[in-house]
């Protein structure tokens, strides 16, 4: 398994500002993912964070809005840029230790409210 | 695009009753995973099924992978209040990522 921490756990932000969410894992992992989950909804994959290279974004998500960094095998950040109320959601970091389709371990999430 | 649907969306049961959620994929899956998310919590991995027709049990939970590898089910026998939460199935999309199902929210009435 893997122990994952996310910071901040929650935040309330003003529209037009940006927030950076951090994800820290207690061991080196191959894959790191960022998801968004609207209240009462399923999980939507935003992007895969690649170590040492640009993230791979899913359809509907762009780097200018959600820049992602992954400087090493245990840490990643997701920035939500130029926020609007529609960005209010829970943002989840997940990791998989192996390559290919492997078990995912999720962080506790960051609850973001944009006013 | 690939879709993974679950039914029902919501289920309320009396404690002690059985519960089943069904997961249907628009494409054939190489494997399927199940996760549980408690209210206010994050998804937690339960199990992975790989073989056609596979059945796995975890105490009161029984997981099944369909023969055509396009559907799966999770059955809980004699539900308890600790079973409350949302159950998600997830199917692989490509070589390294998963698409999560729509989820079934279970409420257990004591």
PDB file of C-alpha atoms in Angstrom:
ATOM      1  CA  UNK A   1       0.000   0.000   0.000  1.00  0.00           C
ATOM      2  CA  UNK A   2       0.934   3.676   0.014  1.00  0.00           C
ATOM      3  CA  UNK A   3       0.260   6.518   2.414  1.00  0.00           C
ATOM      4  CA  UNK A   4      -0.633   9.745   0.662  1.00  0.00           C
ATOM      5  CA  UNK A   5      -1.031  13.212   2.085  1.00  0.00           C
ATOM      6  CA  UNK A   6      -2.543  16.222   0.388  1.00  0.00           C
ATOM      7  CA  UNK A   7      -2.267  19.879   1.258  1.00  0.00           C
ATOM      8  CA  UNK A   8      -4.397  21.840   1.802  1.00  0.00           C
ATOM      9  CA  UNK A   9      -7.259  19.643   2.948  1.00  0.00           C
ATOM     10  CA  UNK A  10      -9.707  22.391   2.092  1.00  0.00           C
ATOM     11  CA  UNK A  11      -9.695  25.998   0.962  1.00  0.00           C
ATOM     12  CA  UNK A  12     -12.055  28.796   0.080  1.00  0.00           C
ATOM     13  CA  UNK A  13     -10.782  31.003  -2.709  1.00  0.00           C
ATOM     14  CA  UNK A  14     -11.862  34.055  -4.627  1.00  0.00           C
ATOM     15  CA  UNK A  15     -12.584  33.829  -8.321  1.00  0.00           C
ATOM     16  CA  UNK A  16      -9.683  34.754 -10.553  1.00  0.00           C
ATOM     17  CA  UNK A  17      -7.061  33.461  -8.133  1.00  0.00           C
ATOM     18  CA  UNK A  18      -5.016  30.241  -8.303  1.00  0.00           C
ATOM     19  CA  UNK A  19      -4.502  27.429  -5.819  1.00  0.00           C
ATOM     20  CA  UNK A  20      -1.726  24.856  -5.763  1.00  0.00           C
ATOM     21  CA  UNK A  21      -2.481  21.455  -4.245  1.00  0.00           C
ATOM     22  CA  UNK A  22       0.362  19.252  -3.082  1.00  0.00           C
ATOM     23  CA  UNK A  23       0.439  15.463  -3.056  1.00  0.00           C
ATOM     24  CA  UNK A  24       3.138  13.598  -1.105  1.00  0.00           C
ATOM     25  CA  UNK A  25       3.595   9.816  -1.034  1.00  0.00           C
ATOM     26  CA  UNK A  26       5.533   7.862   1.568  1.00  0.00           C
ATOM     27  CA  UNK A  27       7.333   5.749  -1.040  1.00  0.00           C
ATOM     28  CA  UNK A  28       8.377   5.958  -4.666  1.00  0.00           C
ATOM     29  CA  UNK A  29       5.573   5.230  -7.091  1.00  0.00           C
ATOM     30  CA  UNK A  30       5.421   4.834 -10.821  1.00  0.00           C
ATOM     31  CA  UNK A  31       2.144   6.543 -11.582  1.00  0.00           C
ATOM     32  CA  UNK A  32       0.498   9.612 -10.078  1.00  0.00           C
ATOM     33  CA  UNK A  33      -2.918  10.827 -11.129  1.00  0.00           C
ATOM     34  CA  UNK A  34      -5.124  13.825 -10.427  1.00  0.00           C
ATOM     35  CA  UNK A  35      -8.898  13.469 -10.294  1.00  0.00           C
ATOM     36  CA  UNK A  36     -11.810  15.810  -9.776  1.00  0.00           C
ATOM     37  CA  UNK A  37     -14.964  14.729  -7.983  1.00  0.00           C
ATOM     38  CA  UNK A  38     -18.043  16.916  -7.875  1.00  0.00           C
ATOM     39  CA  UNK A  39     -20.277  16.349  -4.821  1.00  0.00           C
ATOM     40  CA  UNK A  40     -22.245  13.148  -5.213  1.00  0.00           C
ATOM     41  CA  UNK A  41     -20.581  12.344  -8.521  1.00  0.00           C
ATOM     42  CA  UNK A  42     -18.005   9.931  -9.836  1.00  0.00           C
ATOM     43  CA  UNK A  43     -14.309  10.565 -10.309  1.00  0.00           C
ATOM     44  CA  UNK A  44     -13.077  12.288 -13.452  1.00  0.00           C
ATOM     45  CA  UNK A  45      -9.429  11.944 -14.400  1.00  0.00           C
ATOM     46  CA  UNK A  46      -7.792  15.313 -15.033  1.00  0.00           C
ATOM     47  CA  UNK A  47      -4.304  14.167 -15.942  1.00  0.00           C
ATOM     48  CA  UNK A  48      -1.476  11.748 -15.340  1.00  0.00           C
ATOM     49  CA  UNK A  49       1.541  13.363 -13.726  1.00  0.00           C
ATOM     50  CA  UNK A  50       4.728  12.185 -15.401  1.00  0.00           C
ATOM     51  CA  UNK A  51       8.027  12.384 -13.575  1.00  0.00           C
ATOM     52  CA  UNK A  52      10.403  14.740 -15.317  1.00  0.00           C
ATOM     53  CA  UNK A  53       8.120  15.518 -18.245  1.00  0.00           C
ATOM     54  CA  UNK A  54       4.846  17.212 -19.102  1.00  0.00           C
ATOM     55  CA  UNK A  55       1.651  15.738 -17.707  1.00  0.00           C
ATOM     56  CA  UNK A  56      -0.765  13.850 -19.947  1.00  0.00           C
ATOM     57  CA  UNK A  57      -4.138  15.576 -19.900  1.00  0.00           C
ATOM     58  CA  UNK A  58      -7.558  14.050 -20.507  1.00  0.00           C
ATOM     59  CA  UNK A  59     -10.045  15.471 -22.945  1.00  0.00           C
ATOM     60  CA  UNK A  60     -11.547  18.680 -21.591  1.00  0.00           C
ATOM     61  CA  UNK A  61      -8.585  19.550 -19.371  1.00  0.00           C
ATOM     62  CA  UNK A  62      -5.712  21.806 -20.472  1.00  0.00           C
ATOM     63  CA  UNK A  63      -2.317  22.645 -19.087  1.00  0.00           C
ATOM     64  CA  UNK A  64      -2.993  26.385 -18.880  1.00  0.00           C
ATOM     65  CA  UNK A  65      -5.896  25.765 -16.519  1.00  0.00           C
ATOM     66  CA  UNK A  66      -4.435  22.835 -14.565  1.00  0.00           C
ATOM     67  CA  UNK A  67      -0.636  22.981 -14.638  1.00  0.00           C
ATOM     68  CA  UNK A  68       0.923  19.941 -13.011  1.00  0.00           C
ATOM     69  CA  UNK A  69       4.416  19.297 -11.761  1.00  0.00           C
ATOM     70  CA  UNK A  70       6.098  16.061 -10.740  1.00  0.00           C
ATOM     71  CA  UNK A  71       9.706  16.697  -9.843  1.00  0.00           C
ATOM     72  CA  UNK A  72      10.335  13.224  -8.381  1.00  0.00           C
ATOM     73  CA  UNK A  73       8.731   9.844  -7.706  1.00  0.00           C
ATOM     74  CA  UNK A  74       7.049  10.850  -4.440  1.00  0.00           C
ATOM     75  CA  UNK A  75       5.658  14.340  -5.029  1.00  0.00           C
ATOM     76  CA  UNK A  76       3.313  16.178  -7.380  1.00  0.00           C
ATOM     77  CA  UNK A  77       1.404  19.433  -7.472  1.00  0.00           C
ATOM     78  CA  UNK A  78      -1.772  20.467  -9.259  1.00  0.00           C
ATOM     79  CA  UNK A  79      -2.573  24.135  -9.725  1.00  0.00           C
ATOM     80  CA  UNK A  80      -6.105  25.290 -10.426  1.00  0.00           C
ATOM     81  CA  UNK A  81      -5.642  28.565 -12.284  1.00  0.00           C
ATOM     82  CA  UNK A  82      -7.870  31.578 -12.735  1.00  0.00           C
ATOM     83  CA  UNK A  83     -10.580  29.910 -10.695  1.00  0.00           C
ATOM     84  CA  UNK A  84     -14.310  30.288 -11.168  1.00  0.00           C
ATOM     85  CA  UNK A  85     -17.159  28.891  -9.048  1.00  0.00           C
ATOM     86  CA  UNK A  86     -17.410  25.985 -11.522  1.00  0.00           C
ATOM     87  CA  UNK A  87     -14.019  24.794 -10.230  1.00  0.00           C
ATOM     88  CA  UNK A  88     -15.509  24.130  -6.803  1.00  0.00           C
ATOM     89  CA  UNK A  89     -14.944  20.431  -6.286  1.00  0.00           C
ATOM     90  CA  UNK A  90     -12.892  17.828  -4.483  1.00  0.00           C
ATOM     91  CA  UNK A  91      -9.482  17.237  -6.036  1.00  0.00           C
ATOM     92  CA  UNK A  92      -7.929  13.845  -5.410  1.00  0.00           C
ATOM     93  CA  UNK A  93      -4.425  12.624  -5.941  1.00  0.00           C
ATOM     94  CA  UNK A  94      -3.924   8.920  -6.532  1.00  0.00           C
ATOM     95  CA  UNK A  95      -0.880   6.730  -7.066  1.00  0.00           C
ATOM     96  CA  UNK A  96      -0.101   3.310  -8.474  1.00  0.00           C
ATOM     97  CA  UNK A  97       3.097   1.550  -7.606  1.00  0.00           C
ATOM     98  CA  UNK A  98       3.467  -0.545 -10.711  1.00  0.00           C
ATOM     99  CA  UNK A  99       3.275  -0.011 -14.409  1.00  0.00           C
ATOM    100  CA  UNK A 100       0.222  -0.981 -16.345  1.00  0.00           C
ATOM    101  CA  UNK A 101      -3.203  -1.246 -14.759  1.00  0.00           C
ATOM    102  CA  UNK A 102      -2.483  -1.463 -11.066  1.00  0.00           C
ATOM    103  CA  UNK A 103      -4.260  -0.789  -7.793  1.00  0.00           C
ATOM    104  CA  UNK A 104      -4.710   2.908  -7.099  1.00  0.00           C
ATOM    105  CA  UNK A 105      -4.287   4.449  -3.670  1.00  0.00           C
ATOM    106  CA  UNK A 106      -6.005   7.754  -3.086  1.00  0.00           C
ATOM    107  CA  UNK A 107      -5.096  10.725  -1.005  1.00  0.00           C
ATOM    108  CA  UNK A 108      -7.634  12.272   1.368  1.00  0.00           C
ATOM    109  CA  UNK A 109      -8.571  14.950  -1.161  1.00  0.00           C
ATOM    110  CA  UNK A 110      -8.692  18.726  -1.228  1.00  0.00           C
ATOM    111  CA  UNK A 111     -12.106  20.345  -0.957  1.00  0.00           C
ATOM    112  CA  UNK A 112     -12.077  23.573  -2.928  1.00  0.00           C
ATOM    113  CA  UNK A 113     -14.772  26.228  -2.805  1.00  0.00           C
ATOM    114  CA  UNK A 114     -14.545  29.185  -5.173  1.00  0.00           C
ATOM    115  CA  UNK A 115     -16.632  32.240  -4.363  1.00  0.00           C
TER     116      UNK A 115
ATOM    117  CA  UNK B   1     -15.871   6.975 -25.868  1.00  0.00           C
ATOM    118  CA  UNK B   2     -15.614   4.226 -23.293  1.00  0.00           C
ATOM    119  CA  UNK B   3     -18.314   4.329 -20.632  1.00  0.00           C
ATOM    120  CA  UNK B   4     -18.806   2.469 -17.380  1.00  0.00           C
ATOM    121  CA  UNK B   5     -22.286   2.622 -15.927  1.00  0.00           C
ATOM    122  CA  UNK B   6     -23.581   1.364 -12.614  1.00  0.00           C
ATOM    123  CA  UNK B   7     -27.075   0.602 -11.389  1.00  0.00           C
ATOM    124  CA  UNK B   8     -28.752   1.440  -9.217  1.00  0.00           C
ATOM    125  CA  UNK B   9     -27.607   4.990  -8.580  1.00  0.00           C
ATOM    126  CA  UNK B  10     -28.935   4.874  -5.019  1.00  0.00           C
ATOM    127  CA  UNK B  11     -30.051   2.053  -2.750  1.00  0.00           C
ATOM    128  CA  UNK B  12     -31.537   2.246   0.710  1.00  0.00           C
ATOM    129  CA  UNK B  13     -31.746  -1.037   2.615  1.00  0.00           C
ATOM    130  CA  UNK B  14     -32.672  -2.110   6.093  1.00  0.00           C
ATOM    131  CA  UNK B  15     -29.783  -3.442   8.111  1.00  0.00           C
ATOM    132  CA  UNK B  16     -29.566  -7.165   7.524  1.00  0.00           C
ATOM    133  CA  UNK B  17     -30.917  -7.044   3.966  1.00  0.00           C
ATOM    134  CA  UNK B  18     -28.794  -7.942   0.976  1.00  0.00           C
ATOM    135  CA  UNK B  19     -27.504  -5.424  -1.580  1.00  0.00           C
ATOM    136  CA  UNK B  20     -26.254  -5.738  -5.142  1.00  0.00           C
ATOM    137  CA  UNK B  21     -24.737  -3.184  -7.497  1.00  0.00           C
ATOM    138  CA  UNK B  22     -24.170  -3.858 -11.177  1.00  0.00           C
ATOM    139  CA  UNK B  23     -21.450  -2.452 -13.381  1.00  0.00           C
ATOM    140  CA  UNK B  24     -21.641  -2.411 -17.189  1.00  0.00           C
ATOM    141  CA  UNK B  25     -18.913  -1.379 -19.588  1.00  0.00           C
ATOM    142  CA  UNK B  26     -19.345  -0.308 -23.194  1.00  0.00           C
ATOM    143  CA  UNK B  27     -16.144  -2.198 -24.060  1.00  0.00           C
ATOM    144  CA  UNK B  28     -14.564  -5.503 -23.099  1.00  0.00           C
ATOM    145  CA  UNK B  29     -12.308  -5.141 -20.081  1.00  0.00           C
ATOM    146  CA  UNK B  30      -9.024  -6.857 -19.298  1.00  0.00           C
ATOM    147  CA  UNK B  31      -9.835  -6.526 -15.622  1.00  0.00           C
ATOM    148  CA  UNK B  32     -12.149  -4.656 -13.304  1.00  0.00           C
ATOM    149  CA  UNK B  33     -11.560  -3.057  -9.936  1.00  0.00           C
ATOM    150  CA  UNK B  34     -13.948  -2.138  -7.143  1.00  0.00           C
ATOM    151  CA  UNK B  35     -13.546   0.739  -4.712  1.00  0.00           C
ATOM    152  CA  UNK B  36     -15.523   1.920  -1.701  1.00  0.00           C
ATOM    153  CA  UNK B  37     -15.820   5.547  -0.693  1.00  0.00           C
ATOM    154  CA  UNK B  38     -17.223   6.288   2.741  1.00  0.00           C
ATOM    155  CA  UNK B  39     -19.115   9.570   3.186  1.00  0.00           C
ATOM    156  CA  UNK B  40     -16.548  12.360   3.405  1.00  0.00           C
ATOM    157  CA  UNK B  41     -13.739   9.956   2.594  1.00  0.00           C
ATOM    158  CA  UNK B  42     -11.658   8.931  -0.370  1.00  0.00           C
ATOM    159  CA  UNK B  43     -11.977   5.822  -2.552  1.00  0.00           C
ATOM    160  CA  UNK B  44     -10.385   2.702  -1.094  1.00  0.00           C
ATOM    161  CA  UNK B  45      -9.453  -0.275  -3.243  1.00  0.00           C
ATOM    162  CA  UNK B  46     -11.457  -3.429  -2.536  1.00  0.00           C
ATOM    163  CA  UNK B  47     -10.559  -5.973  -5.193  1.00  0.00           C
ATOM    164  CA  UNK B  48      -9.485  -6.659  -8.758  1.00  0.00           C
ATOM    165  CA  UNK B  49     -11.007  -9.327 -11.009  1.00  0.00           C
ATOM    166  CA  UNK B  50      -9.175 -10.546 -14.073  1.00  0.00           C
ATOM    167  CA  UNK B  51     -10.616 -13.804 -15.389  1.00  0.00           C
ATOM    168  CA  UNK B  52     -13.850 -14.294 -17.273  1.00  0.00           C
ATOM    169  CA  UNK B  53     -16.535 -15.566 -14.885  1.00  0.00           C
ATOM    170  CA  UNK B  54     -14.297 -15.014 -11.859  1.00  0.00           C
ATOM    171  CA  UNK B  55     -15.937 -14.898  -8.436  1.00  0.00           C
ATOM    172  CA  UNK B  56     -14.156 -13.629  -5.365  1.00  0.00           C
ATOM    173  CA  UNK B  57     -15.377 -13.288  -1.810  1.00  0.00           C
ATOM    174  CA  UNK B  58     -14.352 -11.012   1.012  1.00  0.00           C
ATOM    175  CA  UNK B  59     -16.343 -11.925   4.102  1.00  0.00           C
ATOM    176  CA  UNK B  60     -19.885 -10.721   3.283  1.00  0.00           C
ATOM    177  CA  UNK B  61     -18.893  -9.238  -0.089  1.00  0.00           C
ATOM    178  CA  UNK B  62     -19.033 -11.290  -3.285  1.00  0.00           C
ATOM    179  CA  UNK B  63     -17.584  -9.925  -6.515  1.00  0.00           C
ATOM    180  CA  UNK B  64     -18.246 -11.384  -9.936  1.00  0.00           C
ATOM    181  CA  UNK B  65     -16.789 -10.674 -13.370  1.00  0.00           C
ATOM    182  CA  UNK B  66     -19.040 -11.488 -16.295  1.00  0.00           C
ATOM    183  CA  UNK B  67     -18.276 -14.176 -18.853  1.00  0.00           C
ATOM    184  CA  UNK B  68     -17.984 -11.579 -21.623  1.00  0.00           C
ATOM    185  CA  UNK B  69     -15.815  -9.360 -19.385  1.00  0.00           C
ATOM    186  CA  UNK B  70     -18.114  -6.401 -19.946  1.00  0.00           C
ATOM    187  CA  UNK B  71     -19.975  -6.471 -16.676  1.00  0.00           C
ATOM    188  CA  UNK B  72     -19.440  -7.100 -13.006  1.00  0.00           C
ATOM    189  CA  UNK B  73     -21.393  -7.172  -9.791  1.00  0.00           C
ATOM    190  CA  UNK B  74     -20.843  -6.650  -6.098  1.00  0.00           C
ATOM    191  CA  UNK B  75     -23.190  -8.382  -3.680  1.00  0.00           C
ATOM    192  CA  UNK B  76     -23.250  -7.696   0.051  1.00  0.00           C
ATOM    193  CA  UNK B  77     -24.970 -10.232   2.264  1.00  0.00           C
ATOM    194  CA  UNK B  78     -26.706  -9.063   5.433  1.00  0.00           C
ATOM    195  CA  UNK B  79     -25.716  -5.415   5.225  1.00  0.00           C
ATOM    196  CA  UNK B  80     -24.390  -3.588   8.247  1.00  0.00           C
ATOM    197  CA  UNK B  81     -24.216   0.130   8.981  1.00  0.00           C
ATOM    198  CA  UNK B  82     -20.484  -0.026   8.276  1.00  0.00           C
ATOM    199  CA  UNK B  83     -21.291  -0.846   4.646  1.00  0.00           C
ATOM    200  CA  UNK B  84     -22.611   2.683   4.061  1.00  0.00           C
ATOM    201  CA  UNK B  85     -20.855   4.499   1.248  1.00  0.00           C
ATOM    202  CA  UNK B  86     -20.527   4.715  -2.491  1.00  0.00           C
ATOM    203  CA  UNK B  87     -19.243   1.724  -4.417  1.00  0.00           C
ATOM    204  CA  UNK B  88     -17.397   2.336  -7.673  1.00  0.00           C
ATOM    205  CA  UNK B  89     -16.266  -0.093 -10.284  1.00  0.00           C
ATOM    206  CA  UNK B  90     -13.379   0.949 -12.515  1.00  0.00           C
ATOM    207  CA  UNK B  91     -12.267  -0.423 -15.852  1.00  0.00           C
ATOM    208  CA  UNK B  92      -8.935   0.112 -17.573  1.00  0.00           C
ATOM    209  CA  UNK B  93      -8.721   2.649 -20.371  1.00  0.00           C
ATOM    210  CA  UNK B  94      -5.508   2.172 -22.258  1.00  0.00           C
ATOM    211  CA  UNK B  95      -2.431   0.748 -20.609  1.00  0.00           C
ATOM    212  CA  UNK B  96      -2.223   2.578 -17.311  1.00  0.00           C
ATOM    213  CA  UNK B  97      -5.372   4.465 -16.372  1.00  0.00           C
ATOM    214  CA  UNK B  98      -8.899   3.634 -15.293  1.00  0.00           C
ATOM    215  CA  UNK B  99     -12.355   4.950 -15.982  1.00  0.00           C
ATOM    216  CA  UNK B 100     -14.556   4.959 -12.916  1.00  0.00           C
ATOM    217  CA  UNK B 101     -18.170   3.900 -13.028  1.00  0.00           C
ATOM    218  CA  UNK B 102     -21.004   6.198 -12.090  1.00  0.00           C
ATOM    219  CA  UNK B 103     -21.175   4.691  -8.596  1.00  0.00           C
ATOM    220  CA  UNK B 104     -23.900   3.277  -6.373  1.00  0.00           C
ATOM    221  CA  UNK B 105     -24.610   5.045  -3.118  1.00  0.00           C
ATOM    222  CA  UNK B 106     -25.692   2.668  -0.373  1.00  0.00           C
ATOM    223  CA  UNK B 107     -27.538   3.742   2.750  1.00  0.00           C
ATOM    224  CA  UNK B 108     -28.220   1.231   5.477  1.00  0.00           C
ATOM    225  CA  UNK B 109     -31.073   1.953   7.850  1.00  0.00           C
ATOM    226  CA  UNK B 110     -30.578   0.587  11.372  1.00  0.00           C
TER     227      UNK B 110
END
